[in-house]
Short mmCIF file of the C-alpha atoms (twelve columns), coordinates in Angstrom:
data_MODEL
# 
_entry.id   MODEL 
# 
loop_
_atom_site.group_PDB 
_atom_site.id 
_atom_site.type_symbol 
_atom_site.label_atom_id 
_atom_site.label_alt_id 
_atom_site.label_comp_id 
_atom_site.label_asym_id 
_atom_site.label_seq_id 
_atom_site.Cartn_x 
_atom_site.Cartn_y 
_atom_site.Cartn_z 
_atom_site.pdbx_PDB_model_num 
ATOM 1   C CA . MET A 1   -42.094 26.465 -6.722 1 
ATOM 2   C CA . PRO A 2   -44.365 29.422 -7.489 1 
ATOM 3   C CA . ASN A 3   -47.112 28.256 -5.106 1 
ATOM 4   C CA . ASN A 4   -44.854 28.016 -2.073 1 
ATOM 5   C CA . PRO A 5   -44.511 31.023 0.242  1 
ATOM 6   C CA . ARG A 6   -41.476 33.151 -0.543 1 
ATOM 7   C CA . ILE A 7   -39.273 33.488 2.547  1 
ATOM 8   C CA . ALA A 8   -36.072 35.475 3.149  1 
ATOM 9   C CA . ILE A 9   -33.687 34.119 5.785  1 
ATOM 10  C CA . PHE A 10  -31.056 36.479 7.190  1 
ATOM 11  C CA . TYR A 11  -28.089 34.938 8.993  1 
ATOM 12  C CA . THR A 12  -26.388 37.198 11.521 1 
ATOM 13  C CA . GLY A 13  -23.882 34.851 13.119 1 
ATOM 14  C CA . GLY A 14  -24.325 34.119 16.789 1 
ATOM 15  C CA . THR A 15  -24.644 30.771 18.506 1 
ATOM 16  C CA . ILE A 16  -26.175 28.919 15.560 1 
ATOM 17  C CA . SER A 17  -23.107 29.656 13.430 1 
ATOM 18  C CA . MET A 18  -20.391 28.936 15.988 1 
ATOM 19  C CA . THR A 19  -17.691 26.308 15.717 1 
ATOM 20  C CA . LYS A 20  -14.680 25.596 17.893 1 
ATOM 21  C CA . SER A 21  -11.553 27.557 17.049 1 
ATOM 22  C CA . ASP A 22  -8.251  26.598 18.631 1 
ATOM 23  C CA . GLU A 23  -6.736  29.806 17.238 1 
ATOM 24  C CA . GLU A 24  -9.350  31.962 18.974 1 
ATOM 25  C CA . GLY A 25  -9.371  29.857 22.127 1 
ATOM 26  C CA . GLY A 26  -13.095 29.116 22.068 1 
ATOM 27  C CA . THR A 27  -16.036 29.206 19.729 1 
ATOM 28  C CA . VAL A 28  -16.534 31.778 16.986 1 
ATOM 29  C CA . PRO A 29  -19.252 32.370 14.379 1 
ATOM 30  C CA . THR A 30  -17.766 30.720 11.289 1 
ATOM 31  C CA . LEU A 31  -20.647 28.938 9.556  1 
ATOM 32  C CA . SER A 32  -22.221 30.700 6.595  1 
ATOM 33  C CA . GLY A 33  -25.915 30.806 5.873  1 
ATOM 34  C CA . GLU A 34  -25.334 28.128 3.234  1 
ATOM 35  C CA . ASP A 35  -23.628 25.896 5.821  1 
ATOM 36  C CA . ILE A 36  -26.621 26.238 8.131  1 
ATOM 37  C CA . ARG A 37  -29.105 25.835 5.269  1 
ATOM 38  C CA . GLU A 38  -27.569 22.491 4.320  1 
ATOM 39  C CA . SER A 39  -28.613 21.131 7.720  1 
ATOM 40  C CA . VAL A 40  -32.305 21.684 6.857  1 
ATOM 41  C CA . PRO A 41  -32.707 20.839 3.142  1 
ATOM 42  C CA . GLU A 42  -36.442 20.210 3.619  1 
ATOM 43  C CA . LEU A 43  -37.059 23.964 3.757  1 
ATOM 44  C CA . ASP A 44  -36.773 24.089 -0.012 1 
ATOM 45  C CA . ASP A 45  -39.612 21.557 -0.318 1 
ATOM 46  C CA . VAL A 46  -42.019 23.819 1.550  1 
ATOM 47  C CA . PHE A 47  -40.818 27.357 0.854  1 
ATOM 48  C CA . ASP A 48  -39.219 29.349 -1.920 1 
ATOM 49  C CA . VAL A 49  -36.259 30.429 0.224  1 
ATOM 50  C CA . GLU A 50  -33.652 33.085 -0.406 1 
ATOM 51  C CA . HIS A 51  -30.728 33.135 1.996  1 
ATOM 52  C CA . TYR A 52  -28.793 36.244 2.981  1 
ATOM 53  C CA . ASP A 53  -25.492 36.203 4.867  1 
ATOM 54  C CA . TYR A 54  -26.041 39.480 6.681  1 
ATOM 55  C CA . SER A 55  -23.086 39.091 9.054  1 
ATOM 56  C CA . ARG A 56  -21.127 36.688 11.236 1 
ATOM 57  C CA . HIS A 57  -21.013 38.461 14.567 1 
ATOM 58  C CA . PRO A 58  -21.316 36.995 18.039 1 
ATOM 59  C CA . GLY A 59  -24.680 38.077 19.466 1 
ATOM 60  C CA . PRO A 60  -23.207 40.709 21.830 1 
ATOM 61  C CA . HIS A 61  -21.588 42.435 18.834 1 
ATOM 62  C CA . MET A 62  -24.973 43.366 17.351 1 
ATOM 63  C CA . THR A 63  -24.832 47.121 17.855 1 
ATOM 64  C CA . ILE A 64  -27.801 49.426 17.382 1 
ATOM 65  C CA . GLU A 65  -26.334 50.487 14.036 1 
ATOM 66  C CA . ARG A 66  -26.072 46.858 12.894 1 
ATOM 67  C CA . ILE A 67  -29.602 46.137 14.080 1 
ATOM 68  C CA . LEU A 68  -30.971 49.133 12.174 1 
ATOM 69  C CA . THR A 69  -29.095 48.059 9.036  1 
ATOM 70  C CA . LEU A 70  -30.573 44.576 9.464  1 
ATOM 71  C CA . TYR A 71  -34.007 46.155 9.865  1 
ATOM 72  C CA . ASP A 72  -33.522 48.020 6.580  1 
ATOM 73  C CA . ALA A 73  -32.651 44.731 4.842  1 
ATOM 74  C CA . ILE A 74  -35.727 43.040 6.361  1 
ATOM 75  C CA . ASN A 75  -37.943 45.937 5.310  1 
ATOM 76  C CA . ASP A 76  -36.499 45.823 1.784  1 
ATOM 77  C CA . ALA A 77  -37.287 42.092 1.560  1 
ATOM 78  C CA . LEU A 78  -40.882 42.670 2.645  1 
ATOM 79  C CA . THR A 79  -41.214 45.566 0.196  1 
ATOM 80  C CA . GLU A 80  -39.915 43.277 -2.574 1 
ATOM 81  C CA . GLY A 81  -42.825 40.927 -1.936 1 
ATOM 82  C CA . PHE A 82  -41.481 38.231 0.360  1 
ATOM 83  C CA . ASP A 83  -44.252 36.533 2.320  1 
ATOM 84  C CA . GLY A 84  -42.116 36.335 5.430  1 
ATOM 85  C CA . VAL A 85  -38.685 36.856 6.919  1 
ATOM 86  C CA . VAL A 86  -36.682 34.694 9.316  1 
ATOM 87  C CA . VAL A 87  -33.671 36.042 11.190 1 
ATOM 88  C CA . ALA A 88  -31.147 33.499 12.482 1 
ATOM 89  C CA . HIS A 89  -29.636 35.447 15.355 1 
ATOM 90  C CA . GLY A 90  -27.465 34.848 18.384 1 
ATOM 91  C CA . THR A 91  -29.270 34.239 21.653 1 
ATOM 92  C CA . ASP A 92  -27.456 36.906 23.672 1 
ATOM 93  C CA . THR A 93  -29.134 39.903 22.056 1 
ATOM 94  C CA . ILE A 94  -32.032 38.578 19.986 1 
ATOM 95  C CA . GLU A 95  -34.587 40.307 22.205 1 
ATOM 96  C CA . GLU A 96  -32.874 43.675 21.756 1 
ATOM 97  C CA . SER A 97  -32.869 43.250 17.982 1 
ATOM 98  C CA . ALA A 98  -36.524 42.198 17.966 1 
ATOM 99  C CA . TYR A 99  -37.475 45.126 20.213 1 
ATOM 100 C CA . ILE A 100 -35.661 47.727 18.108 1 
ATOM 101 C CA . CYS A 101 -37.166 46.329 14.897 1 
ATOM 102 C CA . ASP A 102 -40.614 46.452 16.507 1 
ATOM 103 C CA . LEU A 103 -40.104 50.074 17.542 1 
ATOM 104 C CA . VAL A 104 -39.167 51.259 14.057 1 
ATOM 105 C CA . HIS A 105 -41.529 49.048 12.017 1 
ATOM 106 C CA . ASP A 106 -44.830 50.805 11.314 1 
ATOM 107 C CA . ASP A 107 -46.746 48.035 9.520  1 
ATOM 108 C CA . PRO A 108 -48.393 45.073 11.288 1 
# 
């Protein structure tokens, strides 16, 4: 699919990856990026997608250090020539991650 946009998707855990765990007494991020990808197979018809399992943390566990490491991975993907990046992130802290990435990113 050389004519389709090349997209990197980073999976960080969070709500989108959670399943019920009787052992943990609630829900925990257990689904991999591949598990989530399988729910939207049409993406591969439109984009040349590469999937990255960055982490499987609940949203509140995204520390500044983890966010900055994620930023480095995003920046590397853009430097490698990806047309775009998608971050599948938990809803509890997505705005903090987006804000920190915006602060340190110096290219529009």
